[in-house]
XYZ file of N, CA and C in Angstrom:
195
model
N 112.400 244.523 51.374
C 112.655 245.076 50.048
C 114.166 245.146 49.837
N 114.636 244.823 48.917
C 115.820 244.802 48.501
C 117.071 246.212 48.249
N 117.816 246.248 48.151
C 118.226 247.754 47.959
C 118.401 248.071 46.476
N 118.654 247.019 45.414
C 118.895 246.884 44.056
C 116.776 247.284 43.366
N 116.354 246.598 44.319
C 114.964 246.978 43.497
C 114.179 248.685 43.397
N 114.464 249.077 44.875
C 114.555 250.514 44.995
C 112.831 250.429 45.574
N 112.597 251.465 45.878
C 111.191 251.762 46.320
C 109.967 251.169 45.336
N 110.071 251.766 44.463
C 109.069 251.366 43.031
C 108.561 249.862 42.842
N 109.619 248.899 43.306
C 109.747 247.945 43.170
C 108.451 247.031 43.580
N 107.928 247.590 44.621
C 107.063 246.994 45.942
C 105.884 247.333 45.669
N 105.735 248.541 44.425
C 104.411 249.043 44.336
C 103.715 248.010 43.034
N 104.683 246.914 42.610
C 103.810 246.106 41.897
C 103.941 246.956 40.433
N 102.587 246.688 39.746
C 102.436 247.028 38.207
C 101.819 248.117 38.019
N 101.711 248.962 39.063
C 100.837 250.125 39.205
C 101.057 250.659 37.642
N 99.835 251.475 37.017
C 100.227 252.108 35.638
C 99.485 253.523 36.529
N 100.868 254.238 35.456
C 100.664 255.720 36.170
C 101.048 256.422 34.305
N 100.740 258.040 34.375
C 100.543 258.424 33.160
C 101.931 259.220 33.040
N 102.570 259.470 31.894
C 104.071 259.555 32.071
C 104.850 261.153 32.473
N 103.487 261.498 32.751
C 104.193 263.063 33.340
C 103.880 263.066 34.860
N 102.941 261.846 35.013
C 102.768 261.415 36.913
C 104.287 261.007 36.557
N 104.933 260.036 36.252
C 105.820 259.143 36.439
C 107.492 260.392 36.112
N 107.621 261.024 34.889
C 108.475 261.493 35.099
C 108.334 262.732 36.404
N 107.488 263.277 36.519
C 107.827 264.309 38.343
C 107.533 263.322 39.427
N 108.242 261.847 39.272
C 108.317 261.220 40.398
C 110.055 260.795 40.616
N 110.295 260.810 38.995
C 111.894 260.522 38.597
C 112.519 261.685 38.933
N 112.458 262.919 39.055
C 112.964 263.930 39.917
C 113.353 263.949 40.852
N 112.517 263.390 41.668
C 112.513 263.453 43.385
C 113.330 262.251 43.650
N 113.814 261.329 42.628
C 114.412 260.057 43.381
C 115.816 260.253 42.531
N 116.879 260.673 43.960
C 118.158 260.477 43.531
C 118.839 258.977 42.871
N 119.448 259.883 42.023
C 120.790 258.283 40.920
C 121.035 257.834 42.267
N 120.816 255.990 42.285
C 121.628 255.597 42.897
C 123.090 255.181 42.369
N 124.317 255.225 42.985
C 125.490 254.914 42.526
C 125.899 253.147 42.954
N 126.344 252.400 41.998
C 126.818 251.192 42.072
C 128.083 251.206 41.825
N 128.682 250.338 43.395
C 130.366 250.543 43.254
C 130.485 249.151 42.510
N 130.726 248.852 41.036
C 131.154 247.794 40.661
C 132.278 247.622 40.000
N 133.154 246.429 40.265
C 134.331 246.257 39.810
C 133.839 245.666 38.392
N 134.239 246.625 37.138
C 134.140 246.099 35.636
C 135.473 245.454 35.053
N 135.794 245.290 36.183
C 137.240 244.343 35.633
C 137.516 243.100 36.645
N 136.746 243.094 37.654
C 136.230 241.495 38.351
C 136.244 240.097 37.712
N 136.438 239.110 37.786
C 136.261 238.038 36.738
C 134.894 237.730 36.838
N 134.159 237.741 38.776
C 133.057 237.431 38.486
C 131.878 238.129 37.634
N 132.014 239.510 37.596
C 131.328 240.379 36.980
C 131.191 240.518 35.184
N 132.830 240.098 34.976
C 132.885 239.286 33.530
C 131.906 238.425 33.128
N 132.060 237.181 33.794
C 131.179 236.412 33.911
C 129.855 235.778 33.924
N 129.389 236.992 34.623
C 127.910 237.549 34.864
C 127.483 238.187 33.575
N 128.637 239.142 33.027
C 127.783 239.997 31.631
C 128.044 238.628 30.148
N 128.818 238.094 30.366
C 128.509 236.673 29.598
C 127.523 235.645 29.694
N 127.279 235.771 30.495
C 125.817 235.105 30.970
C 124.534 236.111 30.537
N 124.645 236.897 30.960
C 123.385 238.088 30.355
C 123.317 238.139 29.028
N 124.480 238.072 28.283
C 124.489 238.885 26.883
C 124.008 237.290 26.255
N 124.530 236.070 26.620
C 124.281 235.175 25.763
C 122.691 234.481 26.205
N 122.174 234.882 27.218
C 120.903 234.843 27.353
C 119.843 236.055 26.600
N 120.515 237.059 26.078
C 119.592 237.903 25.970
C 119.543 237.299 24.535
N 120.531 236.967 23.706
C 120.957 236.633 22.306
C 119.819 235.447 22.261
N 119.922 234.386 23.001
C 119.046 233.126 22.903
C 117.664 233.874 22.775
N 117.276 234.686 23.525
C 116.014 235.550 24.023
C 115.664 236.418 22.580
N 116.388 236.722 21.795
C 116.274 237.310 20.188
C 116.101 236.541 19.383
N 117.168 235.553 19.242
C 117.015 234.982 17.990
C 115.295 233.919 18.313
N 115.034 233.688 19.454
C 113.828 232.442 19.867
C 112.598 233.767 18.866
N 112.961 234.971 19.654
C 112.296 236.155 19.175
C 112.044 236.142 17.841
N 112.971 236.234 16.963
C 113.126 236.434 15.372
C 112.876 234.878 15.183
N 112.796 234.243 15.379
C 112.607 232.840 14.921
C 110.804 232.602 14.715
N 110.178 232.835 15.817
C 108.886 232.966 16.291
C 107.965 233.830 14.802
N 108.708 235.119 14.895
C 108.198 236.012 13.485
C 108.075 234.884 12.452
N 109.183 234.659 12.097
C 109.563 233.717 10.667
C 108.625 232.573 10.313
């Protein structure tokens, strides 16, 4: 298991009801991510995300139309 996926991760698609699920978000500490937001590669990376998510909308809004 990965350390980015976290425990939850492994349990699949389990559906749980949202007051099971929030007194489970209690018990599991914030994890903290040391990331450099001024990295080039990390730049990089959120340019890649943002212009995939954009392709991922407009295909979205296109589909409606």
């Amino acid at each position: 298991m990965s350390e980015r996926q976290g425990p939850r991760a492994a349990a699949g698609n389990n559906q749980t009801s949202g007051a099971q699920d929030a007194s489970k978000k209690k018990d599991v500490p914030e994890e903290d991510f040391d990331i450099d937001m001024g990295a080039p590669e990390t730049e990089k990376a959120a340019v890649a995300i943002q212009s995939q998510f954009r392709k991922f909308q407009k295909k979205k809004h296109d589909d409606k139309s």
